[in-house]
XYZ file of C-alpha atoms in Angstrom:
653
model
C 107.465 37.507 91.652
C 106.670 41.134 92.703
C 104.537 43.750 90.945
C 106.489 46.478 89.133
C 107.556 49.200 91.566
C 105.810 52.548 91.172
C 105.489 55.801 93.173
C 102.149 56.738 94.694
C 103.107 59.896 96.623
C 106.040 62.152 97.471
C 105.842 64.171 100.704
C 108.497 66.844 101.307
C 107.964 66.545 105.111
C 107.765 70.305 105.665
C 106.693 70.034 109.311
C 109.891 68.137 110.074
C 112.275 70.053 107.828
C 111.361 73.732 108.193
C 112.030 74.088 111.944
C 115.396 72.356 111.611
C 116.381 74.657 108.746
C 115.018 77.867 110.340
C 112.718 78.409 107.353
C 109.272 78.230 108.959
C 108.747 81.978 108.447
C 108.929 81.812 104.627
C 105.434 82.374 103.233
C 105.496 79.741 100.482
C 103.836 76.413 99.756
C 107.164 74.793 98.874
C 109.851 73.403 101.150
C 112.730 75.766 101.939
C 116.007 74.211 103.123
C 119.569 75.347 103.704
C 122.384 73.599 101.940
C 124.769 71.360 103.862
C 122.045 70.199 106.288
C 119.983 67.049 106.123
C 116.320 67.133 105.140
C 113.706 64.375 104.899
C 111.525 63.181 102.013
C 108.853 60.515 102.458
C 108.141 58.459 99.343
C 105.187 56.081 99.254
C 105.557 53.174 96.820
C 102.868 50.764 95.666
C 104.462 47.999 97.714
C 107.234 47.272 100.173
C 110.779 47.532 98.839
C 112.780 44.382 98.128
C 116.488 43.938 97.611
C 116.227 43.983 93.822
C 114.470 47.355 93.713
C 116.579 50.285 92.530
C 115.445 53.915 92.708
C 116.922 57.385 93.105
C 115.883 60.984 93.825
C 116.716 63.604 91.221
C 116.887 67.351 91.872
C 116.949 69.616 88.813
C 117.433 73.380 88.575
C 117.402 75.629 85.515
C 116.194 75.095 81.968
C 119.020 72.816 80.851
C 120.127 70.769 83.880
C 123.443 68.971 83.643
C 125.161 66.665 86.121
C 128.623 67.993 85.361
C 127.406 71.593 86.003
C 125.783 70.665 89.315
C 122.287 71.529 88.093
C 121.140 67.880 87.920
C 121.806 66.045 91.160
C 121.215 62.312 91.574
C 120.831 60.951 95.125
C 121.079 57.168 95.573
C 120.169 55.078 98.628
C 122.116 51.865 98.248
C 125.577 50.744 97.284
C 125.308 52.362 93.877
C 127.347 55.549 93.586
C 125.376 58.791 93.268
C 126.128 62.493 93.011
C 127.617 64.972 95.523
C 124.533 64.883 97.767
C 124.337 62.097 100.355
C 121.263 59.896 100.758
C 120.160 57.186 103.210
C 117.012 55.307 104.155
C 115.863 56.318 107.632
C 112.875 54.001 108.048
C 110.463 51.797 106.085
C 106.882 51.030 107.011
C 105.310 48.911 104.311
C 105.478 50.916 101.100
C 106.230 54.175 102.982
C 109.950 55.025 103.015
C 111.483 57.972 104.874
C 114.601 59.195 103.033
C 117.367 61.482 104.244
C 119.062 63.854 101.789
C 122.081 65.994 102.662
C 122.964 68.560 99.981
C 126.579 69.603 99.572
C 127.596 72.826 101.316
C 128.387 74.336 97.905
C 125.128 73.385 96.187
C 123.528 75.772 93.705
C 121.097 78.167 95.386
C 117.643 78.464 93.873
C 114.471 76.531 93.153
C 114.772 72.811 92.404
C 112.324 70.375 90.857
C 112.126 66.973 92.571
C 111.625 63.595 90.834
C 111.726 59.951 91.886
C 113.276 57.696 89.226
C 112.877 53.891 89.303
C 115.098 51.491 87.390
C 112.961 49.650 84.837
C 114.685 47.247 82.477
C 117.519 49.141 80.800
C 116.235 52.629 81.643
C 114.807 54.880 84.380
C 111.121 55.736 84.806
C 110.562 59.180 86.410
C 107.568 60.563 88.218
C 105.609 63.341 86.560
C 106.319 66.980 87.248
C 104.703 67.990 90.530
C 105.053 71.593 91.744
C 104.176 70.477 95.281
C 107.546 68.694 95.494
C 109.637 71.726 94.459
C 112.141 72.980 97.009
C 114.165 76.143 97.533
C 117.856 75.803 98.425
C 119.499 78.614 100.411
C 122.949 79.491 101.704
C 123.464 78.156 105.231
C 124.974 80.304 107.984
C 124.546 77.332 110.388
C 126.772 74.960 108.381
C 130.534 75.141 109.112
C 131.321 73.946 105.578
C 129.291 76.725 103.919
C 131.317 79.838 103.006
C 128.713 82.017 104.779
C 128.973 80.133 108.092
C 128.539 82.541 111.008
C 129.567 80.995 114.354
C 127.604 83.241 116.710
C 123.937 82.281 117.172
C 122.826 85.776 118.210
C 124.394 87.189 115.058
C 122.616 84.582 112.927
C 119.323 85.591 114.537
C 119.984 89.253 113.741
C 121.695 89.147 110.353
C 119.794 86.258 108.736
C 116.422 85.894 110.473
C 115.494 89.428 111.585
C 113.019 90.824 109.060
C 112.894 94.372 110.449
C 115.630 96.836 111.245
C 116.840 100.400 111.629
C 118.899 102.463 109.193
C 120.836 105.438 110.550
C 120.837 108.825 108.838
C 121.674 112.448 109.628
C 125.169 113.354 110.752
C 127.631 112.717 113.548
C 126.253 114.288 116.684
C 122.748 114.368 115.185
C 122.042 110.736 114.264
C 118.451 109.957 113.325
C 116.853 106.565 112.758
C 114.688 105.238 109.950
C 112.802 102.006 110.541
C 112.917 99.583 107.630
C 110.923 96.442 106.935
C 113.166 93.934 105.180
C 110.365 91.392 104.843
C 112.536 88.601 103.453
C 109.942 86.000 104.473
C 106.923 87.731 102.920
C 104.911 86.111 100.146
C 106.624 86.318 96.776
C 109.916 87.781 98.018
C 111.961 84.583 97.657
C 110.627 84.166 94.118
C 111.424 87.835 93.443
C 115.043 87.330 94.529
C 115.386 84.332 92.212
C 113.727 86.361 89.455
C 116.436 89.028 89.900
C 119.137 86.406 89.279
C 117.192 85.064 86.296
C 116.804 88.575 84.857
C 120.544 89.096 85.117
C 121.090 85.993 82.968
C 123.467 84.703 85.622
C 124.447 81.126 84.711
C 122.784 78.561 86.969
C 126.099 76.869 87.724
C 127.472 80.119 89.252
C 124.650 80.511 91.752
C 126.332 78.425 94.427
C 129.340 80.772 94.463
C 128.789 83.347 97.197
C 131.165 85.921 95.688
C 129.508 85.785 92.272
C 125.993 85.912 93.723
C 126.853 88.973 95.828
C 128.493 90.812 92.932
C 125.592 90.061 90.631
C 123.119 91.221 93.268
C 125.068 94.442 93.797
C 124.713 95.207 90.082
C 121.061 94.169 89.791
C 119.605 96.134 92.717
C 120.295 99.321 90.715
C 119.012 99.853 87.179
C 121.957 101.877 85.904
C 123.127 99.482 83.192
C 121.174 96.217 83.465
C 117.478 97.048 83.924
C 117.748 96.242 87.623
C 115.393 96.836 90.511
C 115.712 100.517 91.488
C 116.130 103.835 89.685
C 118.228 106.379 91.569
C 117.135 110.009 91.857
C 118.868 112.837 93.728
C 117.127 115.716 91.941
C 114.250 116.363 94.379
C 111.813 115.879 91.462
C 109.998 112.598 92.071
C 106.863 113.322 90.043
C 107.370 110.223 87.881
C 107.553 107.812 90.802
C 107.754 107.484 94.590
C 110.066 109.729 96.595
C 112.879 107.767 98.280
C 111.763 109.093 101.663
C 108.297 107.556 101.169
C 109.536 103.940 101.178
C 109.369 102.140 104.521
C 110.487 98.680 103.426
C 111.596 96.384 100.632
C 108.530 94.197 100.067
C 106.496 96.502 97.808
C 109.569 97.352 95.747
C 110.569 93.737 95.109
C 107.024 92.575 94.432
C 106.472 95.386 91.934
C 109.714 94.621 90.130
C 109.002 90.876 89.967
C 105.465 91.447 88.687
C 106.330 94.041 86.031
C 109.998 93.527 85.179
C 110.265 97.339 85.139
C 112.729 99.211 87.406
C 111.019 100.900 90.356
C 111.256 104.685 90.851
C 112.944 106.070 93.012
C 115.801 105.281 95.384
C 118.721 106.791 97.241
C 121.459 105.066 99.196
C 119.417 103.857 102.191
C 116.733 102.402 99.894
C 119.386 100.544 97.872
C 120.941 99.245 101.089
C 117.601 98.184 102.555
C 116.491 96.285 99.437
C 119.928 94.690 98.978
C 119.826 93.556 102.622
C 116.462 91.880 101.942
C 117.835 90.173 98.835
C 120.867 88.771 100.654
C 119.114 87.725 103.872
C 116.347 86.071 101.871
C 118.945 83.874 100.162
C 120.473 83.026 103.557
C 123.499 85.348 103.501
C 124.264 87.157 106.813
C 123.911 90.864 106.024
C 123.687 94.198 107.811
C 123.303 97.850 106.772
C 126.201 100.215 107.510
C 125.984 104.020 107.633
C 129.172 106.019 107.044
C 128.909 109.617 108.226
C 130.772 112.113 106.006
C 131.297 109.667 103.175
C 133.565 110.617 100.279
C 132.734 109.791 96.674
C 136.036 109.746 94.854
C 135.769 109.799 91.065
C 139.465 110.072 90.393
C 140.867 106.914 91.982
C 142.964 108.512 94.728
C 142.670 109.471 98.398
C 141.887 113.119 97.671
C 138.376 114.509 97.536
C 138.925 117.700 95.573
C 136.464 120.551 96.128
C 137.160 123.330 93.631
C 136.146 126.970 94.154
C 136.076 129.940 91.811
C 137.918 133.198 92.362
C 134.953 134.679 94.224
C 134.862 131.709 96.601
C 131.748 130.042 95.204
C 131.887 126.325 94.376
C 132.887 125.407 90.833
C 130.409 122.564 90.391
C 131.352 121.945 86.773
C 135.017 121.382 87.591
C 134.396 119.452 90.853
C 133.970 115.743 90.183
C 134.368 114.468 93.750
C 131.779 114.946 96.469
C 131.097 114.329 100.147
C 127.795 112.931 101.359
C 126.750 113.801 104.909
C 126.050 110.061 105.175
C 126.079 107.055 102.877
C 124.614 103.594 103.434
C 126.020 100.325 102.165
C 125.890 96.680 103.249
C 128.227 94.205 104.850
C 127.788 90.474 104.284
C 129.651 87.669 106.027
C 131.673 85.099 104.099
C 135.012 83.362 103.912
C 137.304 84.472 101.104
C 139.119 81.407 99.756
C 140.393 83.578 96.898
C 142.382 85.741 99.344
C 145.140 85.118 101.908
C 144.121 84.084 105.410
C 142.623 86.810 107.553
C 140.439 88.496 104.948
C 137.242 86.551 105.528
C 134.422 87.859 107.696
C 132.544 91.078 106.967
C 132.756 92.307 103.389
C 131.573 95.678 102.051
C 129.015 95.395 99.246
C 127.224 98.416 97.802
C 124.398 98.532 95.274
C 124.132 102.326 95.039
C 125.394 103.176 91.523
C 128.538 105.250 92.047
C 131.381 103.778 89.978
C 131.703 100.781 87.686
C 133.466 97.574 88.678
C 134.324 95.194 85.825
C 131.968 97.136 83.586
C 128.921 97.262 85.866
C 127.746 99.708 88.519
C 128.457 97.658 91.622
C 130.892 97.482 94.509
C 132.425 94.650 96.506
C 132.801 92.339 98.199
C 135.688 94.284 99.748
C 137.153 92.802 102.973
C 136.754 95.186 105.895
C 140.014 93.804 107.327
C 141.875 94.800 104.149
C 140.405 98.302 104.260
C 141.531 98.812 107.843
C 145.121 97.836 107.052
C 145.329 99.589 103.678
C 145.902 96.374 101.724
C 144.122 97.626 98.634
C 145.502 95.086 96.186
C 142.814 92.532 97.021
C 139.525 92.238 95.136
C 137.023 93.778 94.963
C 137.006 97.619 94.928
C 139.009 98.062 98.135
C 140.510 101.334 96.931
C 137.128 102.942 96.368
C 135.792 101.889 99.783
C 139.038 102.954 101.466
C 138.636 106.451 100.007
C 135.037 106.607 101.271
C 136.264 106.397 104.869
C 139.794 107.859 104.680
C 139.916 110.464 101.920
C 141.542 113.858 102.524
C 139.274 116.815 101.704
C 141.317 119.194 99.555
C 139.994 122.726 98.956
C 141.352 124.326 95.798
C 140.834 127.834 94.478
C 141.061 128.532 90.744
C 142.495 131.836 89.531
C 141.627 133.747 86.364
C 144.083 131.645 84.353
C 142.622 128.318 85.487
C 145.517 127.535 87.808
C 144.392 125.884 91.032
C 145.982 126.408 94.427
C 145.303 124.417 97.570
C 144.168 126.669 100.424
C 142.933 124.090 102.920
C 143.236 120.344 103.595
C 141.044 118.482 106.084
C 142.382 115.003 106.859
C 139.806 114.027 109.490
C 136.414 115.060 108.104
C 135.741 111.948 105.996
C 134.639 108.762 107.738
C 133.791 110.384 111.064
C 131.876 107.327 112.215
C 130.380 104.081 110.922
C 127.319 102.586 112.587
C 124.960 99.635 112.293
C 122.061 98.263 114.294
C 123.062 96.501 117.505
C 122.190 92.871 118.112
C 118.697 92.431 119.483
C 117.892 96.138 119.891
C 117.326 99.333 117.909
C 120.371 101.004 119.459
C 123.289 101.694 117.168
C 126.624 99.899 117.310
C 129.772 101.827 116.423
C 131.915 99.788 114.009
C 134.349 102.571 113.053
C 137.224 100.666 114.675
C 136.746 97.791 112.213
C 137.404 100.139 109.279
C 140.172 102.409 110.534
C 142.708 102.890 113.282
C 142.422 105.943 115.573
C 143.162 109.162 113.674
C 146.805 110.162 114.014
C 147.964 106.893 115.583
C 151.052 105.061 114.378
C 148.861 102.251 113.021
C 146.824 104.824 111.083
C 149.988 106.291 109.581
C 151.178 102.841 108.512
C 147.801 102.137 106.914
C 147.842 105.382 104.933
C 151.429 104.781 103.810
C 150.561 101.249 102.712
C 147.544 102.547 100.766
C 149.790 104.992 98.904
C 152.109 102.146 98.007
C 149.150 100.526 96.247
C 148.627 103.615 94.109
C 146.148 105.715 96.099
C 147.704 109.187 96.176
C 147.220 111.433 99.203
C 147.589 115.188 99.363
C 150.979 116.542 100.435
C 150.416 120.202 99.584
C 152.141 123.030 101.405
C 149.312 125.234 102.591
C 150.181 128.932 102.160
C 150.133 131.148 105.235
C 146.948 133.101 105.739
C 146.815 136.658 104.447
C 146.838 139.410 107.059
C 145.769 143.036 106.724
C 145.523 145.815 109.300
C 143.500 149.026 109.687
C 145.231 151.656 111.889
C 143.280 154.574 113.323
C 144.323 157.264 115.811
C 142.628 159.888 117.907
C 143.387 163.560 117.049
C 146.259 165.206 119.011
C 145.366 168.579 120.566
C 148.834 169.527 121.875
C 152.392 168.246 121.606
C 152.565 166.670 125.043
C 149.417 164.624 124.535
C 149.575 160.834 124.153
C 148.693 159.610 120.696
C 146.306 156.606 120.988
C 146.398 154.242 118.036
C 144.159 151.243 117.365
C 145.323 148.496 115.026
C 142.606 146.092 113.821
C 143.940 142.903 112.195
C 141.905 140.890 109.712
C 142.975 137.341 108.947
C 142.103 135.738 105.601
C 138.868 133.833 105.802
C 138.088 131.307 103.001
C 134.731 132.035 101.380
C 133.474 128.492 101.047
C 131.600 128.359 104.342
C 128.082 129.242 103.123
C 127.912 126.122 100.927
C 130.101 123.798 102.947
C 129.058 124.429 106.521
C 125.311 123.637 106.297
C 126.205 119.940 105.926
C 129.312 120.061 108.086
C 128.383 122.220 111.051
C 125.381 120.263 112.374
C 127.685 117.368 113.259
C 130.693 119.520 114.174
C 129.341 122.335 116.296
C 127.568 120.429 119.111
C 130.803 118.858 120.319
C 133.124 121.734 119.356
C 131.458 125.009 120.251
C 130.816 124.505 123.990
C 134.555 124.347 124.714
C 135.717 126.654 121.918
C 133.388 129.629 121.861
C 133.602 130.852 125.495
C 137.300 131.691 125.072
C 137.334 132.526 121.372
C 134.272 134.583 120.624
C 134.695 137.461 123.127
C 137.897 138.572 121.369
C 137.170 137.481 117.802
C 133.524 138.127 117.064
C 133.376 141.892 117.805
C 135.903 142.395 114.982
C 134.958 139.754 112.443
C 131.236 139.155 112.695
C 129.980 142.624 111.667
C 131.352 142.012 108.156
C 130.931 138.260 107.904
C 127.597 137.396 109.469
C 125.299 139.717 107.474
C 126.027 137.762 104.261
C 126.360 134.334 105.824
C 123.750 133.964 108.532
C 120.581 134.757 106.539
C 121.115 131.680 104.340
C 122.646 129.416 106.961
C 120.900 129.961 110.273
C 117.185 129.518 109.436
C 117.440 125.767 108.673
C 120.165 125.063 111.216
C 119.432 126.883 114.447
C 115.992 125.470 115.313
C 117.499 122.043 116.009
C 120.817 123.199 117.469
C 120.293 126.333 119.515
C 117.799 124.996 122.094
C 120.550 122.723 123.396
C 123.459 125.115 122.972
C 122.227 128.546 123.979
C 121.090 127.862 127.567
C 124.645 126.995 128.620
C 126.541 129.381 126.350
C 124.662 132.668 126.165
C 124.642 133.558 129.906
C 128.442 133.873 129.916
C 128.919 135.125 126.376
C 126.211 137.657 125.598
C 126.880 140.179 128.415
C 130.335 140.824 126.941
C 129.626 140.440 123.284
C 126.196 141.893 122.504
C 126.682 145.471 123.815
C 129.450 146.135 121.267
C 128.336 144.045 118.338
C 124.574 143.962 118.077
C 123.842 147.728 117.887
C 125.388 147.769 114.410
C 124.437 144.286 113.284
C 120.977 143.528 114.591
C 119.108 146.453 112.983
C 119.977 145.001 109.564
C 119.757 141.331 110.359
C 116.876 140.859 112.754
C 114.065 142.470 110.704
C 114.474 139.845 107.956
C 115.492 136.896 110.057
C 113.489 136.958 113.257
C 109.964 137.091 111.761
C 110.477 133.644 110.211
C 112.703 132.196 112.891
C 111.399 133.324 116.260
C 107.761 132.167 115.968
C 109.031 128.595 115.749
C 112.010 128.863 118.053
C 111.074 131.162 120.904
C 107.928 129.439 122.232
C 109.955 126.336 123.109
C 113.254 127.997 124.047
C 112.538 131.241 125.833
C 110.303 129.935 128.650
C 113.235 127.970 130.048
C 116.037 130.364 129.077
C 114.822 133.905 129.646
C 113.725 133.611 133.306
C 117.359 132.929 134.202
C 119.056 135.102 131.616
C 117.064 138.305 131.342
C 117.100 139.427 135.030
C 120.903 139.612 135.028
C 121.521 140.638 131.442
C 118.824 143.068 130.383
C 119.277 145.677 133.167
C 122.835 146.417 132.011
C 122.368 145.866 128.320
C 118.998 147.282 127.329
C 119.517 150.881 128.581
C 122.317 151.299 126.014
C 121.013 149.166 123.227
C 117.263 149.599 123.103
C 117.092 153.410 122.643
C 118.872 153.215 119.287
C 117.631 149.869 118.069
C 114.061 149.387 119.160
C 112.607 152.516 117.494
C 113.668 151.101 114.125
C 112.953 147.448 114.613
C 110.134 146.947 117.067
C 107.354 148.923 115.312
C 107.562 146.563 112.337
C 108.332 143.360 114.183
C 106.232 143.545 117.332
C 103.014 144.324 115.509
C 103.186 140.985 113.670
C 104.915 138.831 116.212
C 103.740 139.807 119.690
C 99.975 139.356 119.128
C 100.540 135.649 118.479
C 103.463 135.097 120.811
C 102.874 137.111 123.952
C 99.425 135.720 124.894
C 101.045 132.304 125.208
C 104.423 133.321 126.546
C 103.909 136.241 128.895
C 101.390 134.640 131.298
C 103.959 132.026 132.250
C 107.107 134.123 132.036
C 106.340 137.640 133.200
C 104.909 136.830 136.669
C 108.238 135.334 137.729
C 110.316 137.922 135.907
C 108.483 141.126 136.716
C 108.403 140.329 140.414
C 112.148 141.054 140.444
C 111.865 144.298 138.471
C 110.891 147.584 140.128
C 108.223 149.191 137.987
C 108.213 152.982 137.959
């Protein structure tokens, strides 16, 4: 006769399990495992097991665990049938028994409580609650049976285990990087992610479903309608919180939210994307941050981003509901899509920035990237909205005095200029535009756009009216009948008046690649006629913030061939009005870095022919005011390095 069987100790064997499950980095006292893969538990009984002994492990999650809901899992180790998790005895040494447990690849994700139950008479006797035996269950990108299985090891290292990264901002042609600390392994972050699911009141039995977890997370990272993690703010007034640009990672945000239950102020798209990436990676879901340059926000459910202008050419912000962001960040996560036809698994767009509602909540996705590329917008979730973000036509409309709107310009290539994410194993960017769209103008692109229209996303097919043309004709006086009458006809083409508000976000990405090939042939004939009337009203508001970053690269190659022809005719009438207000604020910052490399080459050939005509009329007006404030600070630094090389080529009289 043997003594009644009882449990003396339960050891979750963390030193064995964590390395095999790639969870060593999690800063927690509890075991962290990934579903679908075996883990070990060592149970020490009061004596050696005999054939008549019957025991089981029980794993419970949630406040009301139920076997038929998957939240109470029984694991047996003999011939008796258990639950969906497999169990076996690995070894026995006296009363110490090493047990193997293999969770199902669809197990509920979250924090489980562990018990050992021993059959006693007609019932089961369970061990007492012991927090040291709790375990966290995660999604498993290493398990082929898990819907988030990612075959490539280097991608698993990057998209699941990398806890730092880079988010791209700026514009095409002027991409800037922002480092971001995801910190998914930091203390308290795993608990914070589970707290987010608890706060959403998401049923426990749904937390093994990757699609439902991702959609719930997309809604909960913003606070728009469910008291979620982050409050958005695009007003430039951040006095009631932290400016979005001040955040450098997700850890502080998630810890603050978990500790207070109060949404954290403030966020914009890259902050939402960074925190959502932490949430998903922490739970084991392969995730990356995507930046879409020139991203459309379509409020009207079509493929037209309508920008409405008043009669005077200024934007009608009240009537314009659509918008274009110079960049927008979202996430992609990797999963199979058993709810869709074959071919739509893989990367899925998910977005937690609150833009539009999906099934009543501010969230977006998962939308298959493969479906977006082919225009198959009938598949869930939110494919039409994402498709418009990367493919929308920009339609410029002008409203007359009666409220009637007329299309005066359509740009079919501005939106979705490029999509980028961090490259594997480095901080360099990887261009993923080809995964979202076919080359602009290709046959495949045309088929995609046609297919999208068939699913109800209307494109613009307006007939753009011809530009207006006016002419000023002047003639020289005729002194006698046989003289030749010389006439000059100056033509003025219609120029839309939206540039001052549109171009500051558009030109920084457009001009660097466009102007070097365009301006040398275009400007010499166009600018002398057009710029005297256009630039005085446009440049003062546009150039100060734009030129300091652009001109140092552009001017050294462009000005030497352009200015000798253009400036003698244009600047005598333009510069006296423009330069006195513009140069005092612009040149002190720009010239010290630009002129030392540019002027030594440019001035010796240009100034001798230009200045004799220009300076006598211009300098008496401008220089007395300008030089007295500018030269005392500029020349002591500039002239000692520049003038010795320049003046040696000039004959002083």
